[in-house]
PDB file of C-alpha atoms in Angstrom:
ATOM      1  CA  MET Y 264     -66.121 -34.820  42.711  1.00 93.00           C
ATOM      2  CA  SER Y 265     -68.498 -35.193  39.832  1.00 96.00           C
ATOM      3  CA  PHE Y 266     -70.475 -38.385  39.440  1.00 97.00           C
ATOM      4  CA  ASN Y 267     -70.187 -40.783  36.552  1.00 96.00           C
ATOM      5  CA  ASP Y 268     -73.298 -39.922  34.522  1.00 96.00           C
ATOM      6  CA  GLY Y 269     -74.177 -43.573  33.963  1.00 96.00           C
ATOM      7  CA  ALA Y 270     -73.760 -44.702  37.584  1.00 97.00           C
ATOM      8  CA  GLN Y 271     -76.939 -46.203  39.024  1.00 98.00           C
ATOM      9  CA  LEU Y 272     -78.031 -44.718  42.351  1.00 98.00           C
ATOM     10  CA  ASP Y 273     -79.983 -46.512  45.064  1.00 98.00           C
ATOM     11  CA  PRO Y 274     -82.415 -43.983  46.576  1.00 98.00           C
ATOM     12  CA  SER Y 275     -83.776 -46.629  48.964  1.00 97.00           C
ATOM     13  CA  GLN Y 276     -80.728 -45.903  51.161  1.00 98.00           C
ATOM     14  CA  VAL Y 277     -82.122 -42.424  51.944  1.00 98.00           C
ATOM     15  CA  GLU Y 278     -85.385 -41.524  53.675  1.00 97.00           C
ATOM     16  CA  ASP Y 279     -86.865 -38.254  52.432  1.00 97.00           C
ATOM     17  CA  ARG Y 280     -88.912 -36.433  55.092  1.00 96.00           C
ATOM     18  CA  ARG Y 281     -89.286 -33.121  53.313  1.00 94.00           C
ATOM     19  CA  GLY Y 282     -92.879 -32.042  53.302  1.00 82.00           C
ATOM     20  CA  SER Y 283     -93.471 -33.644  56.699  1.00 62.00           C
ATOM     21  CA  GLY Y 284     -95.531 -32.164  59.487  1.00 51.00           C
ATOM     22  CA  MET Y 285     -92.607 -30.360  61.139  1.00 49.00           C
ATOM     23  CA  GLY Y 286     -92.216 -27.143  59.169  1.00 41.00           C
ATOM     24  CA  ARG Y 287     -91.920 -23.443  59.820  1.00 37.00           C
ATOM     25  CA  GLY Y 288     -94.761 -23.615  62.299  1.00 31.00           C
ATOM     26  CA  THR Y 289     -92.639 -25.717  64.680  1.00 30.00           C
ATOM     27  CA  LYS Y 290     -90.352 -23.514  66.732  1.00 28.00           C
ATOM     28  CA  ILE Y 291     -87.202 -25.216  67.967  1.00 27.00           C
ATOM     29  CA  GLY Y 292     -84.123 -23.560  69.382  1.00 26.00           C
ATOM     30  CA  GLY Y 293     -85.391 -20.255  70.732  1.00 25.00           C
ATOM     31  CA  GLY Y 294     -84.822 -18.013  67.731  1.00 25.00           C
ATOM     32  CA  ILE Y 295     -81.714 -16.581  66.077  1.00 23.00           C
ATOM     33  CA  GLY Y 296     -79.602 -16.344  69.234  1.00 28.00           C
ATOM     34  CA  GLY Y 297     -80.266 -19.975  70.098  1.00 29.00           C
ATOM     35  CA  GLY Y 298     -79.496 -20.932  66.538  1.00 33.00           C
ATOM     36  CA  ILE Y 299     -76.054 -19.315  66.718  1.00 32.00           C
ATOM     37  CA  VAL Y 300     -75.264 -21.160  69.943  1.00 31.00           C
ATOM     38  CA  VAL Y 301     -76.372 -24.428  68.399  1.00 37.00           C
ATOM     39  CA  LEU Y 302     -74.299 -23.812  65.298  1.00 35.00           C
ATOM     40  CA  LEU Y 303     -71.234 -23.067  67.378  1.00 34.00           C
ATOM     41  CA  LEU Y 304     -71.661 -26.095  69.611  1.00 38.00           C
ATOM     42  CA  ALA Y 305     -73.368 -28.661  67.446  1.00 44.00           C
ATOM     43  CA  LEU Y 306     -72.478 -27.949  63.830  1.00 41.00           C
ATOM     44  CA  PHE Y 307     -71.833 -31.394  62.355  1.00 42.00           C
ATOM     45  CA  GLY Y 308     -73.415 -33.002  65.411  1.00 42.00           C
ATOM     46  CA  ILE Y 309     -70.453 -33.915  67.575  1.00 38.00           C
ATOM     47  CA  ASN Y 310     -72.468 -34.438  70.732  1.00 41.00           C
ATOM     48  CA  PRO Y 311     -75.918 -35.476  69.544  1.00 38.00           C
ATOM     49  CA  ASN Y 312     -77.107 -37.043  72.792  1.00 39.00           C
ATOM     50  CA  ILE Y 313     -77.534 -33.513  74.177  1.00 36.00           C
ATOM     51  CA  LEU Y 314     -79.278 -32.370  71.022  1.00 38.00           C
ATOM     52  CA  GLY Y 315     -82.623 -32.004  72.771  1.00 41.00           C
ATOM     53  CA  ASP Y 316     -81.120 -29.650  75.363  1.00 37.00           C
ATOM     54  CA  LEU Y 317     -79.433 -27.508  72.726  1.00 35.00           C
ATOM     55  CA  THR Y 318     -82.491 -27.153  70.547  1.00 39.00           C
ATOM     56  CA  GLY Y 319     -85.058 -26.959  73.276  1.00 40.00           C
ATOM     57  CA  GLY Y 320     -86.606 -30.117  71.883  1.00 40.00           C
ATOM     58  CA  GLY Y 321     -86.847 -31.704  75.312  1.00 39.00           C
ATOM     59  CA  ASN Y 322     -89.573 -29.212  76.259  1.00 38.00           C
ATOM     60  CA  GLN Y 323     -91.657 -29.725  73.151  1.00 38.00           C
ATOM     61  CA  PRO Y 324     -94.325 -32.312  72.443  1.00 34.00           C
ATOM     62  CA  PRO Y 325     -93.407 -34.923  69.835  1.00 36.00           C
ATOM     63  CA  ALA Y 326     -93.986 -33.643  66.339  1.00 35.00           C
ATOM     64  CA  VAL Y 327     -96.134 -35.544  63.902  1.00 33.00           C
ATOM     65  CA  GLU Y 328     -94.484 -36.372  60.615  1.00 34.00           C
ATOM     66  CA  SER Y 329     -96.931 -36.942  57.791  1.00 32.00           C
ATOM     67  CA  GLY Y 330     -95.968 -38.229  54.414  1.00 33.00           C
ATOM     68  CA  GLY Y 331     -92.761 -37.828  52.444  1.00 35.00           C
ATOM     69  CA  ALA Y 332     -91.414 -35.358  49.938  1.00 40.00           C
ATOM     70  CA  GLY Y 333     -93.528 -34.127  47.132  1.00 40.00           C
ATOM     71  CA  ALA Y 334     -92.681 -34.385  43.436  1.00 58.00           C
ATOM     72  CA  GLY Y 335     -90.903 -37.693  43.880  1.00 74.00           C
ATOM     73  CA  GLY Y 336     -88.174 -36.507  46.243  1.00 93.00           C
ATOM     74  CA  VAL Y 337     -85.020 -38.611  46.305  1.00 96.00           C
ATOM     75  CA  GLN Y 338     -86.854 -41.430  44.531  1.00 96.00           C
ATOM     76  CA  GLU Y 339     -86.174 -39.416  41.379  1.00 96.00           C
ATOM     77  CA  CYS Y 340     -82.422 -39.793  42.018  1.00 98.00           C
ATOM     78  CA  GLN Y 341     -81.610 -42.634  39.646  1.00 98.00           C
ATOM     79  CA  THR Y 342     -78.264 -41.857  37.988  1.00 98.00           C
ATOM     80  CA  GLY Y 343     -74.981 -40.071  38.473  1.00 98.00           C
ATOM     81  CA  ALA Y 344     -76.241 -37.432  36.063  1.00 98.00           C
ATOM     82  CA  ASP Y 345     -79.034 -36.684  38.548  1.00 98.00           C
ATOM     83  CA  ALA Y 346     -76.421 -36.361  41.312  1.00 98.00           C
ATOM     84  CA  ASP Y 347     -74.540 -33.762  39.279  1.00 97.00           C
ATOM     85  CA  LYS Y 348     -77.717 -31.713  38.804  1.00 96.00           C
ATOM     86  CA  ARG Y 349     -79.493 -31.958  42.169  1.00 96.00           C
ATOM     87  CA  LEU Y 350     -78.139 -31.575  45.688  1.00 96.00           C
ATOM     88  CA  ASP Y 351     -80.462 -34.171  47.214  1.00 97.00           C
ATOM     89  CA  CYS Y 352     -79.321 -36.633  44.564  1.00 98.00           C
ATOM     90  CA  ARG Y 353     -75.674 -35.758  45.285  1.00 97.00           C
ATOM     91  CA  ILE Y 354     -76.287 -36.555  48.955  1.00 98.00           C
ATOM     92  CA  THR Y 355     -77.916 -39.829  47.882  1.00 98.00           C
ATOM     93  CA  GLY Y 356     -75.052 -40.757  45.574  1.00 98.00           C
ATOM     94  CA  THR Y 357     -72.477 -39.942  48.235  1.00 98.00           C
ATOM     95  CA  VAL Y 358     -74.361 -42.128  50.719  1.00 98.00           C
ATOM     96  CA  ASN Y 359     -74.321 -44.941  48.152  1.00 98.00           C
ATOM     97  CA  SER Y 360     -70.560 -44.571  47.688  1.00 98.00           C
ATOM     98  CA  LEU Y 361     -69.867 -44.484  51.435  1.00 98.00           C
ATOM     99  CA  ASN Y 362     -72.016 -47.553  52.010  1.00 98.00           C
ATOM    100  CA  ALA Y 363     -70.066 -49.324  49.270  1.00 97.00           C
ATOM    101  CA  PHE Y 364     -66.694 -48.312  50.707  1.00 98.00           C
ATOM    102  CA  TRP Y 365     -66.830 -48.828  54.461  1.00 98.00           C
ATOM    103  CA  PRO Y 366     -68.002 -52.479  54.685  1.00 98.00           C
ATOM    104  CA  ASP Y 367     -65.088 -53.835  52.635  1.00 97.00           C
ATOM    105  CA  TYR Y 368     -62.551 -51.491  54.206  1.00 98.00           C
ATOM    106  CA  LEU Y 369     -63.506 -52.382  57.781  1.00 98.00           C
ATOM    107  CA  ALA Y 370     -63.723 -56.078  56.917  1.00 98.00           C
ATOM    108  CA  ASP Y 371     -59.933 -56.039  56.553  1.00 97.00           C
ATOM    109  CA  TYR Y 372     -59.871 -55.286  60.302  1.00 97.00           C
ATOM    110  CA  ASN Y 373     -62.528 -57.899  61.103  1.00 98.00           C
ATOM    111  CA  VAL Y 374     -65.043 -55.165  61.859  1.00 98.00           C
ATOM    112  CA  GLN Y 375     -68.614 -55.400  60.599  1.00 98.00           C
ATOM    113  CA  TYR Y 376     -70.280 -52.310  59.173  1.00 98.00           C
ATOM    114  CA  PRO Y 377     -73.995 -52.127  59.947  1.00 98.00           C
ATOM    115  CA  ARG Y 378     -75.329 -49.678  57.400  1.00 98.00           C
ATOM    116  CA  PRO Y 379     -76.543 -46.442  58.991  1.00 98.00           C
ATOM    117  CA  LYS Y 380     -79.813 -44.831  58.051  1.00 98.00           C
ATOM    118  CA  THR Y 381     -79.832 -41.507  56.243  1.00 98.00           C
ATOM    119  CA  VAL Y 382     -82.584 -38.886  56.440  1.00 98.00           C
ATOM    120  CA  ILE Y 383     -83.043 -35.771  54.333  1.00 97.00           C
ATOM    121  CA  PHE Y 384     -85.367 -33.277  56.001  1.00 96.00           C
ATOM    122  CA  SER Y 385     -86.430 -29.670  55.768  1.00 94.00           C
ATOM    123  CA  GLU Y 386     -86.391 -27.246  58.709  1.00 91.00           C
ATOM    124  CA  ALA Y 387     -87.117 -29.723  61.517  1.00 93.00           C
ATOM    125  CA  THR Y 388     -87.559 -33.403  62.260  1.00 93.00           C
ATOM    126  CA  ASN Y 389     -87.759 -35.953  65.064  1.00 93.00           C
ATOM    127  CA  THR Y 390     -84.702 -38.095  65.777  1.00 93.00           C
ATOM    128  CA  GLY Y 391     -83.621 -40.735  68.246  1.00 93.00           C
ATOM    129  CA  CYS Y 392     -81.662 -37.941  69.964  1.00 90.00           C
ATOM    130  CA  GLY Y 393     -84.653 -35.606  70.275  1.00 90.00           C
ATOM    131  CA  ALA Y 394     -86.391 -33.015  68.126  1.00 90.00           C
ATOM    132  CA  ALA Y 395     -83.945 -31.221  65.825  1.00 90.00           C
ATOM    133  CA  SER Y 396     -84.098 -28.081  63.727  1.00 88.00           C
ATOM    134  CA  SER Y 397     -82.030 -27.116  60.728  1.00 86.00           C
ATOM    135  CA  ALA Y 398     -80.005 -24.821  63.017  1.00 83.00           C
ATOM    136  CA  VAL Y 399     -77.903 -27.756  64.207  1.00 85.00           C
ATOM    137  CA  GLY Y 400     -76.572 -28.397  60.719  1.00 86.00           C
ATOM    138  CA  PRO Y 401     -75.899 -31.944  59.511  1.00 92.00           C
ATOM    139  CA  PHE Y 402     -75.506 -34.416  62.359  1.00 93.00           C
ATOM    140  CA  TYR Y 403     -75.274 -38.081  63.271  1.00 94.00           C
ATOM    141  CA  CYS Y 404     -77.418 -39.537  66.040  1.00 94.00           C
ATOM    142  CA  PRO Y 405     -75.968 -42.684  67.631  1.00 94.00           C
ATOM    143  CA  ALA Y 406     -79.263 -43.523  69.351  1.00 94.00           C
ATOM    144  CA  ASP Y 407     -80.878 -44.365  66.013  1.00 96.00           C
ATOM    145  CA  THR Y 408     -77.628 -44.729  63.989  1.00 97.00           C
ATOM    146  CA  THR Y 409     -78.880 -42.165  61.488  1.00 97.00           C
ATOM    147  CA  ALA Y 410     -77.225 -39.277  59.645  1.00 97.00           C
ATOM    148  CA  TYR Y 411     -79.488 -36.255  59.117  1.00 96.00           C
ATOM    149  CA  PHE Y 412     -79.150 -33.616  56.394  1.00 96.00           C
ATOM    150  CA  ASP Y 413     -81.155 -30.508  55.575  1.00 95.00           C
ATOM    151  CA  PRO Y 414     -80.036 -29.520  52.053  1.00 93.00           C
ATOM    152  CA  GLY Y 415     -80.521 -25.867  52.996  1.00 91.00           C
ATOM    153  CA  PHE Y 416     -77.376 -26.084  55.138  1.00 89.00           C
ATOM    154  CA  PHE Y 417     -75.187 -26.393  52.060  1.00 89.00           C
ATOM    155  CA  ASP Y 418     -76.188 -22.908  50.929  1.00 89.00           C
ATOM    156  CA  GLU Y 419     -75.205 -21.571  54.364  1.00 85.00           C
ATOM    157  CA  LEU Y 420     -71.882 -23.369  54.109  1.00 84.00           C
ATOM    158  CA  VAL Y 421     -71.108 -20.999  51.239  1.00 88.00           C
ATOM    159  CA  THR Y 422     -73.024 -17.814  52.099  1.00 86.00           C
ATOM    160  CA  ARG Y 423     -72.518 -17.804  55.869  1.00 81.00           C
ATOM    161  CA  PHE Y 424     -69.260 -19.668  56.386  1.00 79.00           C
ATOM    162  CA  GLY Y 425     -67.439 -18.832  53.163  1.00 84.00           C
ATOM    163  CA  SER Y 426     -66.800 -22.337  51.869  1.00 85.00           C
ATOM    164  CA  SER Y 427     -66.383 -23.248  48.249  1.00 82.00           C
ATOM    165  CA  GLY Y 428     -69.605 -24.478  46.720  1.00 83.00           C
ATOM    166  CA  GLY Y 429     -67.965 -27.294  44.778  1.00 90.00           C
ATOM    167  CA  PRO Y 430     -69.386 -30.820  44.874  1.00 94.00           C
ATOM    168  CA  LEU Y 431     -66.633 -32.319  47.025  1.00 95.00           C
ATOM    169  CA  ALA Y 432     -67.224 -29.612  49.640  1.00 93.00           C
ATOM    170  CA  GLN Y 433     -70.750 -31.003  49.945  1.00 95.00           C
ATOM    171  CA  GLU Y 434     -69.687 -34.634  49.714  1.00 96.00           C
ATOM    172  CA  TYR Y 435     -67.134 -34.022  52.479  1.00 95.00           C
ATOM    173  CA  VAL Y 436     -69.969 -33.010  54.830  1.00 94.00           C
ATOM    174  CA  VAL Y 437     -71.788 -36.295  54.170  1.00 97.00           C
ATOM    175  CA  ALA Y 438     -68.575 -38.307  54.553  1.00 97.00           C
ATOM    176  CA  HIS Y 439     -67.815 -36.543  57.842  1.00 96.00           C
ATOM    177  CA  GLU Y 440     -71.140 -37.629  59.345  1.00 96.00           C
ATOM    178  CA  PHE Y 441     -70.549 -41.193  58.193  1.00 98.00           C
ATOM    179  CA  GLY Y 442     -67.167 -40.896  59.906  1.00 97.00           C
ATOM    180  CA  HIS Y 443     -69.094 -40.473  63.154  1.00 97.00           C
ATOM    181  CA  HIS Y 444     -70.946 -43.703  62.396  1.00 97.00           C
ATOM    182  CA  VAL Y 445     -67.634 -45.502  61.981  1.00 98.00           C
ATOM    183  CA  GLN Y 446     -66.516 -44.017  65.307  1.00 97.00           C
ATOM    184  CA  ASN Y 447     -69.721 -45.296  66.875  1.00 96.00           C
ATOM    185  CA  ILE Y 448     -68.943 -48.787  65.560  1.00 97.00           C
ATOM    186  CA  LEU Y 449     -65.358 -48.634  66.845  1.00 97.00           C
ATOM    187  CA  GLY Y 450     -66.331 -47.198  70.241  1.00 94.00           C
ATOM    188  CA  ASN Y 451     -64.693 -43.765  69.967  1.00 92.00           C
ATOM    189  CA  LEU Y 452     -67.709 -41.491  69.587  1.00 92.00           C
ATOM    190  CA  ASP Y 453     -68.584 -41.210  73.283  1.00 88.00           C
ATOM    191  CA  GLN Y 454     -65.235 -39.594  74.063  1.00 86.00           C
ATOM    192  CA  ALA Y 455     -66.756 -36.336  72.849  1.00 82.00           C
ATOM    193  CA  GLN Y 456     -69.152 -36.318  75.787  1.00 81.00           C
ATOM    194  CA  GLN Y 457     -66.589 -37.402  78.357  1.00 81.00           C
ATOM    195  CA  ASP Y 458     -64.367 -34.418  77.503  1.00 83.00           C
ATOM    196  CA  PRO Y 459     -66.652 -31.937  75.734  1.00 84.00           C
ATOM    197  CA  GLN Y 460     -64.591 -28.807  74.996  1.00 83.00           C
ATOM    198  CA  GLY Y 461     -61.165 -27.257  74.701  1.00 88.00           C
ATOM    199  CA  PRO Y 462     -58.460 -27.276  71.986  1.00 86.00           C
ATOM    200  CA  GLN Y 463     -57.184 -30.743  72.974  1.00 89.00           C
ATOM    201  CA  SER Y 464     -60.481 -32.148  74.228  1.00 90.00           C
ATOM    202  CA  GLY Y 465     -62.053 -35.466  73.379  1.00 91.00           C
ATOM    203  CA  ALA Y 466     -64.744 -33.597  71.449  1.00 92.00           C
ATOM    204  CA  VAL Y 467     -62.179 -31.928  69.187  1.00 94.00           C
ATOM    205  CA  ARG Y 468     -60.319 -35.201  68.685  1.00 94.00           C
ATOM    206  CA  VAL Y 469     -63.567 -36.944  67.731  1.00 95.00           C
ATOM    207  CA  GLU Y 470     -64.332 -34.265  65.147  1.00 95.00           C
ATOM    208  CA  LEU Y 471     -60.844 -34.302  63.669  1.00 96.00           C
ATOM    209  CA  GLN Y 472     -60.930 -38.075  63.398  1.00 97.00           C
ATOM    210  CA  ALA Y 473     -64.222 -37.861  61.506  1.00 97.00           C
ATOM    211  CA  ASP Y 474     -62.527 -35.388  59.152  1.00 97.00           C
ATOM    212  CA  CYS Y 475     -59.689 -37.874  58.685  1.00 98.00           C
ATOM    213  CA  TYR Y 476     -62.169 -40.640  57.905  1.00 98.00           C
ATOM    214  CA  ALA Y 477     -63.813 -38.356  55.333  1.00 97.00           C
ATOM    215  CA  GLY Y 478     -60.433 -37.824  53.687  1.00 97.00           C
ATOM    216  CA  LEU Y 479     -59.802 -41.567  53.756  1.00 98.00           C
ATOM    217  CA  TRP Y 480     -63.035 -42.141  51.832  1.00 98.00           C
ATOM    218  CA  VAL Y 481     -62.042 -39.476  49.277  1.00 97.00           C
ATOM    219  CA  ARG Y 482     -58.770 -41.339  48.693  1.00 97.00           C
ATOM    220  CA  HIS Y 483     -60.700 -44.486  47.739  1.00 96.00           C
ATOM    221  CA  ALA Y 484     -63.954 -42.965  46.463  1.00 96.00           C
ATOM    222  CA  THR Y 485     -63.362 -43.353  42.743  1.00 94.00           C
ATOM    223  CA  THR Y 486     -62.913 -47.123  43.147  1.00 94.00           C
ATOM    224  CA  GLN Y 487     -66.407 -47.625  44.621  1.00 95.00           C
ATOM    225  CA  THR Y 488     -68.892 -49.023  42.118  1.00 96.00           C
ATOM    226  CA  ASP Y 489     -72.638 -49.397  41.692  1.00 95.00           C
ATOM    227  CA  ALA Y 490     -74.425 -52.750  41.404  1.00 92.00           C
ATOM    228  CA  SER Y 491     -73.338 -53.056  37.756  1.00 94.00           C
ATOM    229  CA  GLY Y 492     -69.674 -52.396  38.541  1.00 95.00           C
ATOM    230  CA  LYS Y 493     -69.622 -48.830  37.204  1.00 94.00           C
ATOM    231  CA  PRO Y 494     -67.724 -46.278  39.373  1.00 96.00           C
ATOM    232  CA  PHE Y 495     -69.963 -43.829  41.211  1.00 96.00           C
ATOM    233  CA  LEU Y 496     -67.519 -40.947  40.880  1.00 97.00           C
ATOM    234  CA  ASP Y 497     -65.217 -39.483  38.267  1.00 96.00           C
ATOM    235  CA  PRO Y 498     -61.484 -39.103  39.020  1.00 95.00           C
ATOM    236  CA  LEU Y 499     -60.536 -36.511  41.613  1.00 95.00           C
ATOM    237  CA  THR Y 500     -59.255 -33.145  40.382  1.00 95.00           C
ATOM    238  CA  GLN Y 501     -57.091 -30.606  42.176  1.00 95.00           C
ATOM    239  CA  GLN Y 502     -60.094 -28.272  42.290  1.00 95.00           C
ATOM    240  CA  ASP Y 503     -62.127 -30.999  44.003  1.00 95.00           C
ATOM    241  CA  LEU Y 504     -59.484 -31.296  46.700  1.00 94.00           C
ATOM    242  CA  GLN Y 505     -59.381 -27.536  47.189  1.00 94.00           C
ATOM    243  CA  ASP Y 506     -63.180 -27.516  47.546  1.00 93.00           C
ATOM    244  CA  ALA Y 507     -63.038 -30.106  50.329  1.00 94.00           C
ATOM    245  CA  LEU Y 508     -60.238 -28.284  52.142  1.00 92.00           C
ATOM    246  CA  SER Y 509     -62.236 -25.072  51.839  1.00 92.00           C
ATOM    247  CA  ALA Y 510     -65.229 -26.696  53.513  1.00 92.00           C
ATOM    248  CA  ALA Y 511     -63.055 -28.139  56.289  1.00 91.00           C
ATOM    249  CA  SER Y 512     -61.579 -24.703  56.931  1.00 90.00           C
ATOM    250  CA  ALA Y 513     -64.964 -22.971  56.842  1.00 88.00           C
ATOM    251  CA  VAL Y 514     -66.284 -24.978  59.793  1.00 87.00           C
ATOM    252  CA  GLY Y 515     -63.259 -24.533  62.058  1.00 89.00           C
ATOM    253  CA  ASP Y 516     -64.144 -23.307  65.545  1.00 86.00           C
ATOM    254  CA  ASP Y 517     -61.826 -20.312  65.303  1.00 87.00           C
ATOM    255  CA  ARG Y 518     -63.336 -19.123  62.044  1.00 84.00           C
ATOM    256  CA  ILE Y 519     -66.932 -19.578  63.216  1.00 82.00           C
ATOM    257  CA  GLN Y 520     -66.292 -17.900  66.567  1.00 83.00           C
ATOM    258  CA  GLU Y 521     -64.565 -14.901  65.019  1.00 84.00           C
ATOM    259  CA  ALA Y 522     -67.392 -14.434  62.526  1.00 79.00           C
ATOM    260  CA  ALA Y 523     -70.075 -14.752  65.200  1.00 80.00           C
ATOM    261  CA  THR Y 524     -68.509 -12.885  68.132  1.00 84.00           C
ATOM    262  CA  GLY Y 525     -65.402 -11.108  66.817  1.00 87.00           C
ATOM    263  CA  ARG Y 526     -63.040 -13.121  69.006  1.00 89.00           C
ATOM    264  CA  VAL Y 527     -61.615 -16.628  69.300  1.00 90.00           C
ATOM    265  CA  SER Y 528     -62.006 -18.663  72.524  1.00 88.00           C
ATOM    266  CA  PRO Y 529     -60.050 -21.936  72.271  1.00 87.00           C
ATOM    267  CA  GLU Y 530     -61.235 -23.060  75.705  1.00 90.00           C
ATOM    268  CA  SER Y 531     -64.736 -23.521  74.262  1.00 87.00           C
ATOM    269  CA  TRP Y 532     -63.733 -25.325  71.046  1.00 90.00           C
ATOM    270  CA  THR Y 533     -65.668 -28.458  70.212  1.00 86.00           C
ATOM    271  CA  HIS Y 534     -64.529 -29.150  66.640  1.00 90.00           C
ATOM    272  CA  GLY Y 535     -60.995 -27.854  66.193  1.00 91.00           C
ATOM    273  CA  SER Y 536     -59.466 -24.964  64.294  1.00 92.00           C
ATOM    274  CA  SER Y 537     -59.627 -24.481  60.553  1.00 92.00           C
ATOM    275  CA  GLU Y 538     -55.988 -25.504  60.301  1.00 94.00           C
ATOM    276  CA  GLN Y 539     -56.566 -28.685  62.308  1.00 95.00           C
ATOM    277  CA  ARG Y 540     -59.600 -29.686  60.280  1.00 95.00           C
ATOM    278  CA  GLN Y 541     -57.748 -29.258  57.016  1.00 96.00           C
ATOM    279  CA  LYS Y 542     -54.726 -31.092  58.414  1.00 96.00           C
ATOM    280  CA  TRP Y 543     -56.649 -34.197  59.462  1.00 97.00           C
ATOM    281  CA  PHE Y 544     -58.804 -34.350  56.340  1.00 97.00           C
ATOM    282  CA  TYR Y 545     -55.605 -34.222  54.285  1.00 97.00           C
ATOM    283  CA  GLN Y 546     -54.012 -36.856  56.515  1.00 97.00           C
ATOM    284  CA  GLY Y 547     -56.814 -39.280  55.702  1.00 97.00           C
ATOM    285  CA  TYR Y 548     -56.684 -38.411  52.019  1.00 97.00           C
ATOM    286  CA  THR Y 549     -52.924 -38.748  51.571  1.00 97.00           C
ATOM    287  CA  THR Y 550     -52.501 -41.947  53.596  1.00 97.00           C
ATOM    288  CA  GLY Y 551     -55.765 -43.778  52.916  1.00 96.00           C
ATOM    289  CA  ASP Y 552     -55.031 -45.573  56.189  1.00 97.00           C
ATOM    290  CA  ILE Y 553     -57.423 -45.613  59.149  1.00 98.00           C
ATOM    291  CA  ASN Y 554     -54.476 -46.234  61.486  1.00 97.00           C
ATOM    292  CA  LYS Y 555     -53.147 -42.791  60.559  1.00 97.00           C
ATOM    293  CA  CYS Y 556     -56.380 -41.208  61.837  1.00 98.00           C
ATOM    294  CA  ASP Y 557     -55.621 -41.806  65.521  1.00 97.00           C
ATOM    295  CA  THR Y 558     -56.266 -38.299  66.815  1.00 96.00           C
ATOM    296  CA  PHE Y 559     -56.330 -39.697  70.360  1.00 94.00           C
ATOM    297  CA  GLY Y 560     -52.779 -41.029  70.148  1.00 94.00           C
ATOM    298  CA  VAL Y 561     -51.066 -37.665  69.622  1.00 94.00           C
ATOM    299  CA  ALA Y 562     -50.208 -35.102  72.278  1.00 92.00           C
ATOM    300  CA  ALA Y 563     -51.722 -32.201  70.337  1.00 89.00           C
ATOM    301  CA  PRO Y 564     -54.110 -33.013  67.440  1.00 91.00           C
TER     302      PRO Y 564
END
């Protein structure tokens, strides 16, 4: 979805670590082969407590992060017009919208929403779940309740995974990670580690629920307003919806496995098939009801 040009963004909700000390000189993940494994297992960060093992970060000394982004970074993200022009500003605006939506929505269920942190980084960074490289894709770390995004991933979403490059495809990714934060609040996130793989595993159900929560936000997104009462986002279009469904399909386990290895192995799924991911995103979008996102209450998600 496009942003309302006059909407006022709050860049203080995003920490910009680009230009920090962890750059190309820091080797995490053991090269291209390790990166593929990480992408298959940890794309979108479903099991971030084992992030250090996947990236090899547990064997590395702590990196030193020095300074923030140059040329103003996300602090230059002031309006919806900026969000329509720059990816880092679109991430910032989406974070603003999500942080406006979830507190009021969860309050109806007597659930408090502690605002998560959000970090934009480049190539590698330190997290509460260990050292992480861009190879893991966007992820949420429950140890520090922070969502992490390397903007470079969004190019790969199109060039490597075949997603649409539309704005809601990108906003869906951000909303998905915030879905994990909601799961952390509600106590569902750890089911991914208790039952880590397989087509009906806890891990897959956790991922599909986060997709459903992303769709739920999309349903209500255009009603979220900035501090002045102006909507963050313009009305949803059919193309926007197709962009989001394209992104959900692009990161299905079956599609990623076939592209990487030429075959599909459901027994090792951690995120769900393309069809499942589209189905649950659409479920959240069409119902707008968190109770309809109970992926754990169905025999086959």
